[in-house]
Amino acid sequence: MTSRSLEKCRIRFFACLLILLPAVSLAADNLTWRQVDPENLVFMEIGEGRVTLELNPLFAPRTVEQFRQLVRDRFYDGLSFYRVLDGFVAQGGDGSDLGELSLVPLIKAEFETELPADVRFKTVQRGDLFAAETGFIDGFAAASDAAGKIYWLTHCPGTVAMARGDGADSSRTDFYIVIGQAPRYLDRNMNVFGRVIEGMDLVQRIQRGRTDENGIIQDETRSSRIRKMTLASDIPKDERLSAFVVDTNSGGFERLLEDRRNRKQKFFHNKPPEVLDVCQVPMAGRVTK
Amino acid sequence: MTSRSLEKCRIRFFACLLILLPAVSLAADNLTWRQVDPENLVFMEIGEGRVTLELNPLFAPRTVEQFRQLVRDRFYDGLSFYRVLDGFVAQGGDGSDLGELSLVPLIKAEFETELPADVRFKTVQRGDLFAAETGFIDGFAAASDAAGKIYWLTHCPGTVAMARGDGADSSRTDFYIVIGQAPRYLDRNMNVFGRVIEGMDLVQRIQRGRTDENGIIQDETRSSRIRKMTLASDIPKDERLSAFVVDTNSGGFERLLEDRRNRKQKFFHNKPPEVLDVCQVPMAGRVTK
């Protein structure tokens, strides 16, 4: 925290401590960072600015492969977020207007998976409302069944997944970004394949549709658009931005979770229950030159 | 749903059904509406547009009384959202720059309460992660202890509460709106006194501060501002807008909850657990002439 903002805190002391709480945790000592593989790093330029995504081929190899190909083919460039419900999802990337949809294959469902032996699941909460256990796998919020055998990526704010019809294998190009309270009831039912690691403030500016029109934006000239999507690995190394996310396997992250689970600050006159909502742990990354 | 959007759905059928799910619930038959008391209805004009709040004097009588007076005194007009953390809160209404703060009294804590016998608590979920029970009281998300004796308003997206320092009785004028995944760990620790019933899409456009500066916006010319706050009851009746919120005591709302808890659509290949996150039930209201 800069001295200038500290000074402001003194002037505005009524509010400062509340806001310090989560930020202090984010800036915890010994927090280590993992560099995102450029093959899994996507820059999505929208009218509102640059949004950075990390793809997850461990959980959704087929979806990630198809998404990468669509990005490389410039399929998404110019397409709109045509259906956006505040508090739910921003959905875009529909190419049916282009008349080339039939060339794009359907994706076979990959809703959940078993984990390779070398992949670590960092437990956050046992007895979560929607799963036997929640936690993080390499920065991605995830959950498991009671047997600890099946794992899936959970729907949290910033989660990126493929939309589909009723058929499990019916997703193709349309994707959505979660922009509201985690719709966990969708867990184990969608091809979740990535998350926003920077720029959620910009995603929150995406033009909404009306609730009574299911979020569909009738006047397409009003909708927010994807200007350009680029895979970092397709950018020459010396021009490429790098992205870093918190290493959820590190000791520093363990302490961050513990600080949030067991809040000891005198601010809390009623001590909160020692539980954690996996979707409420701030997991923003940073993008640098 | 209009025929035009249905047509779009056919064209874009891959994604339509996903998005229909929550909206269908919102438009459920027999949903009845309650008109908001003009004494509890506040129109907050911000640069982004009109945001409508409902105050809750049942849970926070002293806070609501002070807030109403501040609104009538035009205290908030022109003040900024000076600390905004994406995924957490938008905080504004600090008058220390005006040099008149000492005239505004501190508010004695009102974090939780017992319920009068005639107030109905509509149960949503027993064994919630953060409370023995969650539910709604007249449209407000709330929770109770195991004995069913103490109740409090929960922190959900759109919740409006007073900021404070470490002291329980230290809130005064600064308030915050929750803009991200419900920070339930703040429950029973803040004077929660209202909720946004319309305009959360505009609240989501409020200018953010940097995470590494705790959301404080250093350059005040960049911050979003409150142009004007008005209590509906101060507007002449014939010029006044009316606001309606879902009647959470109605049979229609009971069915809406049941539809969300027990999802039977063929869309769900893995049936979700029969649980509900009280903060994930869409509770937007509507404002009309």
GROMACS .gro file of C-alpha atoms in nm, chain B:
model
  289
  290MET     CA    1  -3.967  -1.446  -2.471
  291THR     CA    2  -4.040  -1.260  -2.792
  292SER     CA    3  -4.070  -1.440  -3.122
  293ARG     CA    4  -3.772  -1.250  -3.249
  294SER     CA    5  -3.552  -1.378  -2.970
  295LEU     CA    6  -3.699  -1.725  -3.020
  296GLU     CA    7  -3.592  -1.704  -3.379
  297LYS     CA    8  -3.245  -1.606  -3.266
  298CYS     CA    9  -3.253  -1.903  -3.035
  299ARG     CA   10  -3.320  -2.133  -3.325
  300ILE     CA   11  -3.037  -1.986  -3.523
  301ARG     CA   12  -2.809  -2.001  -3.224
  302PHE     CA   13  -2.954  -2.311  -3.071
  303PHE     CA   14  -2.629  -2.433  -2.920
  304ALA     CA   15  -2.645  -2.182  -2.645
  305CYS     CA   16  -3.006  -2.094  -2.598
  306LEU     CA   17  -3.116  -2.350  -2.349
  307LEU     CA   18  -2.840  -2.282  -2.105
  308ILE     CA   19  -2.941  -1.924  -2.080
  309LEU     CA   20  -3.311  -1.994  -2.065
  310LEU     CA   21  -3.279  -2.181  -1.739
  311PRO     CA   22  -3.263  -1.902  -1.486
  312ALA     CA   23  -3.479  -1.669  -1.689
  313VAL     CA   24  -3.763  -1.919  -1.711
  314SER     CA   25  -3.760  -1.938  -1.335
  315LEU     CA   26  -3.778  -1.562  -1.305
  316ALA     CA   27  -4.078  -1.550  -1.535
  317ALA     CA   28  -4.254  -1.833  -1.349
  318ASP     CA   29  -4.631  -1.819  -1.346
  319ASN     CA   30  -4.804  -1.692  -1.038
  320LEU     CA   31  -4.507  -1.493  -0.918
  321THR     CA   32  -4.658  -1.208  -0.721
  322TRP     CA   33  -4.493  -0.874  -0.656
  323ARG     CA   34  -4.477  -0.646  -0.357
  324GLN     CA   35  -4.464  -0.269  -0.402
  325VAL     CA   36  -4.171  -0.111  -0.222
  326ASP     CA   37  -4.267   0.144   0.045
  327PRO     CA   38  -4.161   0.488  -0.091
  328GLU     CA   39  -4.000   0.558   0.248
  329ASN     CA   40  -3.761   0.269   0.177
  330LEU     CA   41  -3.705   0.343  -0.190
  331VAL     CA   42  -3.396   0.537  -0.297
  332PHE     CA   43  -3.297   0.644  -0.645
  333MET     CA   44  -2.922   0.684  -0.674
  334GLU     CA   45  -2.824   0.863  -0.992
  335ILE     CA   46  -2.464   0.782  -1.076
  336GLY     CA   47  -2.270   0.873  -1.388
  337GLU     CA   48  -2.357   0.529  -1.524
  338GLY     CA   49  -2.734   0.572  -1.479
  339ARG     CA   50  -3.010   0.520  -1.224
  340VAL     CA   51  -2.958   0.261  -0.951
  341THR     CA   52  -3.256   0.176  -0.729
  342LEU     CA   53  -3.216   0.068  -0.367
  343GLU     CA   54  -3.457  -0.072  -0.113
  344LEU     CA   55  -3.378   0.010   0.250
  345ASN     CA   56  -3.447  -0.234   0.532
  346PRO     CA   57  -3.556  -0.063   0.855
  347LEU     CA   58  -3.652  -0.398   1.011
  348PHE     CA   59  -3.289  -0.507   1.036
  349ALA     CA   60  -3.117  -0.169   1.053
  350PRO     CA   61  -3.357   0.097   1.188
  351ARG     CA   62  -3.088   0.337   1.309
  352THR     CA   63  -2.879   0.304   0.993
  353VAL     CA   64  -3.183   0.354   0.771
  354GLU     CA   65  -3.290   0.659   0.969
  355GLN     CA   66  -2.947   0.816   0.937
  356PHE     CA   67  -2.914   0.722   0.570
  357ARG     CA   68  -3.256   0.875   0.492
  358GLN     CA   69  -3.153   1.195   0.667
  359LEU     CA   70  -2.822   1.207   0.478
  360VAL     CA   71  -3.008   1.156   0.150
  361ARG     CA   72  -3.254   1.435   0.240
  362ASP     CA   73  -2.965   1.662   0.338
  363ARG     CA   74  -2.811   1.595  -0.007
  364PHE     CA   75  -2.499   1.476   0.175
  365TYR     CA   76  -2.413   1.214  -0.086
  366ASP     CA   77  -2.473   1.426  -0.395
  367GLY     CA   78  -2.142   1.476  -0.576
  368LEU     CA   79  -1.944   1.226  -0.366
  369SER     CA   80  -1.742   0.953  -0.533
  370PHE     CA   81  -1.699   0.576  -0.516
  371TYR     CA   82  -1.346   0.622  -0.392
  372ARG     CA   83  -1.255   0.261  -0.323
  373VAL     CA   84  -1.371  -0.010  -0.559
  374LEU     CA   85  -1.228  -0.360  -0.571
  375ASP     CA   86  -1.349  -0.573  -0.857
  376GLY     CA   87  -1.517  -0.889  -0.728
  377PHE     CA   88  -1.564  -0.737  -0.384
  378VAL     CA   89  -1.726  -0.398  -0.313
  379ALA     CA   90  -1.783  -0.049  -0.451
  380GLN     CA   91  -1.748   0.190  -0.159
  381GLY     CA   92  -1.846   0.554  -0.157
  382GLY     CA   93  -2.011   0.832   0.036
  383ASP     CA   94  -1.720   0.966   0.234
  384GLY     CA   95  -1.772   1.325   0.333
  385SER     CA   96  -1.450   1.396   0.517
  386ASP     CA   97  -1.338   1.627   0.236
  387LEU     CA   98  -1.642   1.840   0.313
  388GLY     CA   99  -1.515   1.908   0.664
  389GLU     CA  100  -1.858   1.852   0.812
  390LEU     CA  101  -1.818   1.493   0.919
  391SER     CA  102  -1.818   1.563   1.291
  392LEU     CA  103  -2.178   1.679   1.265
  393VAL     CA  104  -2.286   1.334   1.148
  394PRO     CA  105  -2.335   1.095   1.439
  395LEU     CA  106  -2.186   0.748   1.459
  396ILE     CA  107  -2.430   0.460   1.425
  397LYS     CA  108  -2.461   0.201   1.698
  398ALA     CA  109  -2.408  -0.150   1.562
  399GLU     CA  110  -2.710  -0.338   1.433
  400PHE     CA  111  -2.551  -0.652   1.293
  401GLU     CA  112  -2.828  -0.899   1.378
  402THR     CA  113  -3.170  -0.909   1.537
  403GLU     CA  114  -3.454  -1.119   1.669
  404LEU     CA  115  -3.760  -1.125   1.447
  405PRO     CA  116  -4.102  -0.990   1.541
  406ALA     CA  117  -4.357  -1.273   1.553
  407ASP     CA  118  -4.540  -1.151   1.241
  408VAL     CA  119  -4.234  -1.151   1.013
  409ARG     CA  120  -4.198  -1.454   0.790
  410PHE     CA  121  -3.864  -1.617   0.713
  411LYS     CA  122  -3.889  -1.812   0.388
  412THR     CA  123  -3.632  -2.091   0.425
  413VAL     CA  124  -3.403  -2.151   0.127
  414GLN     CA  125  -3.135  -2.383   0.265
  415ARG     CA  126  -3.062  -2.561   0.590
  416GLY     CA  127  -2.699  -2.643   0.660
  417ASP     CA  128  -2.562  -2.362   0.447
  418LEU     CA  129  -2.183  -2.332   0.469
  419PHE     CA  130  -2.197  -2.001   0.659
  420ALA     CA  131  -2.519  -2.031   0.860
  421ALA     CA  132  -2.753  -2.285   1.011
  422GLU     CA  133  -3.022  -2.167   0.775
  423THR     CA  134  -3.060  -1.920   0.487
  424GLY     CA  135  -3.376  -1.772   0.345
  425PHE     CA  136  -3.559  -1.458   0.246
  426ILE     CA  137  -3.737  -1.199   0.454
  427ASP     CA  138  -3.949  -0.974   0.234
  428GLY     CA  139  -3.710  -1.016  -0.059
  429PHE     CA  140  -3.389  -0.972   0.139
  430ALA     CA  141  -3.146  -1.264   0.164
  431ALA     CA  142  -3.104  -1.349   0.530
  432ALA     CA  143  -2.976  -1.622   0.759
  433SER     CA  144  -3.031  -1.751   1.109
  434ASP     CA  145  -2.845  -1.929   1.385
  435ALA     CA  146  -2.908  -2.291   1.481
  436ALA     CA  147  -3.165  -2.194   1.745
  437GLY     CA  148  -3.366  -1.993   1.492
  438LYS     CA  149  -3.347  -1.702   1.733
  439ILE     CA  150  -3.100  -1.458   1.576
  440TYR     CA  151  -3.134  -1.337   1.217
  441TRP     CA  152  -2.917  -1.122   0.995
  442LEU     CA  153  -2.907  -0.997   0.637
  443THR     CA  154  -2.645  -1.183   0.435
  444HIS     CA  155  -2.382  -1.032   0.207
  445CYS     CA  156  -2.487  -1.114  -0.149
  446PRO     CA  157  -2.421  -0.929  -0.477
  447GLY     CA  158  -2.620  -0.606  -0.451
  448THR     CA  159  -2.618  -0.593  -0.071
  449VAL     CA  160  -2.577  -0.240   0.065
  450ALA     CA  161  -2.408  -0.190   0.402
  451MET     CA  162  -2.225   0.071   0.604
  452ALA     CA  163  -1.846   0.056   0.611
  453ARG     CA  164  -1.676   0.102   0.945
  454GLY     CA  165  -1.345   0.093   1.131
  455ASP     CA  166  -1.255  -0.167   1.389
  456GLY     CA  167  -1.514  -0.040   1.634
  457ALA     CA  168  -1.856  -0.201   1.600
  458ASP     CA  169  -2.024   0.139   1.642
  459SER     CA  170  -1.798   0.332   1.405
  460SER     CA  171  -2.006   0.352   1.088
  461ARG     CA  172  -2.132   0.693   0.986
  462THR     CA  173  -2.175   0.784   0.616
  463ASP     CA  174  -1.953   0.557   0.402
  464PHE     CA  175  -2.139   0.267   0.246
  465TYR     CA  176  -2.056  -0.016   0.010
  466ILE     CA  177  -2.236  -0.224  -0.248
  467VAL     CA  178  -2.128  -0.586  -0.295
  468ILE     CA  179  -2.022  -0.638  -0.658
  469GLY     CA  180  -1.873  -0.988  -0.649
  470GLN     CA  181  -1.905  -1.337  -0.509
  471ALA     CA  182  -2.086  -1.306  -0.176
  472PRO     CA  183  -1.834  -1.214   0.100
  473ARG     CA  184  -2.035  -1.406   0.358
  474TYR     CA  185  -1.753  -1.383   0.615
  475LEU     CA  186  -1.871  -1.023   0.671
  476ASP     CA  187  -2.214  -1.145   0.783
  477ARG     CA  188  -2.311  -1.046   1.139
  478ASN     CA  189  -2.034  -0.788   1.137
  479MET     CA  190  -2.177  -0.498   0.941
  480ASN     CA  191  -2.480  -0.271   0.938
  481VAL     CA  192  -2.646  -0.419   0.633
  482PHE     CA  193  -2.931  -0.184   0.553
  483GLY     CA  194  -3.044  -0.231   0.195
  484ARG     CA  195  -3.007  -0.390  -0.144
  485VAL     CA  196  -2.994  -0.290  -0.508
  486ILE     CA  197  -3.324  -0.385  -0.669
  487GLU     CA  198  -3.249  -0.242  -1.013
  488GLY     CA  199  -2.936  -0.125  -1.191
  489MET     CA  200  -2.672  -0.377  -1.081
  490ASP     CA  201  -2.550  -0.373  -1.442
  491LEU     CA  202  -2.471  -0.004  -1.389
  492VAL     CA  203  -2.310  -0.066  -1.052
  493GLN     CA  204  -2.084  -0.317  -1.230
  494ARG     CA  205  -1.961  -0.032  -1.451
  495ILE     CA  206  -1.836   0.173  -1.157
  496GLN     CA  207  -1.469   0.257  -1.204
  497ARG     CA  208  -1.241   0.013  -1.019
  498GLY     CA  209  -0.927   0.091  -0.826
  499ARG     CA  210  -0.612  -0.119  -0.841
  500THR     CA  211  -0.597  -0.436  -0.635
  501ASP     CA  212  -0.246  -0.354  -0.514
  502GLU     CA  213  -0.376  -0.020  -0.387
  503ASN     CA  214  -0.665  -0.184  -0.204
  504GLY     CA  215  -0.906  -0.049  -0.459
  505ILE     CA  216  -0.840   0.312  -0.368
  506ILE     CA  217  -0.869   0.534  -0.673
  507GLN     CA  218  -0.574   0.769  -0.646
  508ASP     CA  219  -0.685   1.006  -0.917
  509GLU     CA  220  -1.025   1.127  -0.800
  510THR     CA  221  -1.112   1.266  -1.140
  511ARG     CA  222  -1.132   0.903  -1.260
  512SER     CA  223  -1.376   0.782  -0.998
  513SER     CA  224  -1.747   0.726  -1.055
  514ARG     CA  225  -1.969   0.976  -0.877
  515ILE     CA  226  -2.307   0.990  -0.712
  516ARG     CA  227  -2.484   1.270  -0.894
  517LYS     CA  228  -2.790   1.271  -0.676
  518MET     CA  229  -2.971   1.050  -0.428
  519THR     CA  230  -3.342   1.088  -0.371
  520LEU     CA  231  -3.588   0.920  -0.139
  521ALA     CA  232  -3.902   0.827  -0.338
  522SER     CA  233  -4.129   0.963  -0.065
  523ASP     CA  234  -3.975   1.308  -0.118
  524ILE     CA  235  -4.090   1.312  -0.480
  525PRO     CA  236  -4.446   1.434  -0.550
  526LYS     CA  237  -4.675   1.134  -0.592
  527ASP     CA  238  -4.765   1.203  -0.953
  528GLU     CA  239  -4.399   1.231  -1.057
  529ARG     CA  240  -4.279   0.937  -0.854
  530LEU     CA  241  -4.165   0.603  -0.998
  531SER     CA  242  -4.287   0.285  -0.828
  532ALA     CA  243  -4.075  -0.019  -0.757
  533PHE     CA  244  -4.183  -0.380  -0.726
  534VAL     CA  245  -3.994  -0.678  -0.591
  535VAL     CA  246  -4.079  -1.047  -0.593
  536ASP     CA  247  -4.300  -1.141  -0.299
  537THR     CA  248  -4.085  -1.406  -0.135
  538ASN     CA  249  -4.375  -1.518   0.082
  539SER     CA  250  -4.586  -1.614  -0.220
  540GLY     CA  251  -4.662  -1.961  -0.351
  541GLY     CA  252  -4.511  -1.866  -0.686
  542PHE     CA  253  -4.178  -1.792  -0.522
  543GLU     CA  254  -4.193  -2.123  -0.336
  544ARG     CA  255  -4.230  -2.299  -0.672
  545LEU     CA  256  -3.946  -2.094  -0.820
  546LEU     CA  257  -3.719  -2.209  -0.538
  547GLU     CA  258  -3.832  -2.567  -0.582
  548ASP     CA  259  -3.767  -2.553  -0.959
  549ARG     CA  260  -3.416  -2.427  -0.893
  550ARG     CA  261  -3.347  -2.674  -0.615
  551ASN     CA  262  -3.470  -2.978  -0.802
  552ARG     CA  263  -3.371  -2.927  -1.164
  553LYS     CA  264  -3.550  -3.173  -1.385
  554GLN     CA  265  -3.462  -3.038  -1.731
  555LYS     CA  266  -3.299  -3.289  -1.964
  556PHE     CA  267  -3.023  -3.032  -2.003
  557PHE     CA  268  -2.867  -3.165  -1.681
  558HIS     CA  269  -2.676  -3.485  -1.755
  559ASN     CA  270  -2.540  -3.480  -1.401
  560LYS     CA  271  -2.831  -3.379  -1.180
  561PRO     CA  272  -2.714  -3.096  -0.952
  562PRO     CA  273  -2.729  -3.153  -0.574
  563GLU     CA  274  -3.066  -3.040  -0.439
  564VAL     CA  275  -2.928  -2.735  -0.264
  565LEU     CA  276  -2.956  -2.360  -0.314
  566ASP     CA  277  -2.715  -2.075  -0.258
  567VAL     CA  278  -2.938  -1.796  -0.127
  568CYS     CA  279  -2.719  -1.540  -0.307
  569GLN     CA  280  -2.763  -1.713  -0.642
  570VAL     CA  281  -3.141  -1.675  -0.659
  571PRO     CA  282  -3.206  -1.384  -0.900
  572MET     CA  283  -3.393  -1.119  -0.703
  573ALA     CA  284  -3.399  -0.815  -0.928
  574GLY     CA  285  -3.703  -0.591  -0.900
  575ARG     CA  286  -3.861  -0.360  -1.153
  576VAL     CA  287  -3.917   0.011  -1.156
  577THR     CA  288  -4.211   0.158  -1.346
  578LYS     CA  289  -4.404   0.480  -1.388
   0.00000   0.00000   0.00000
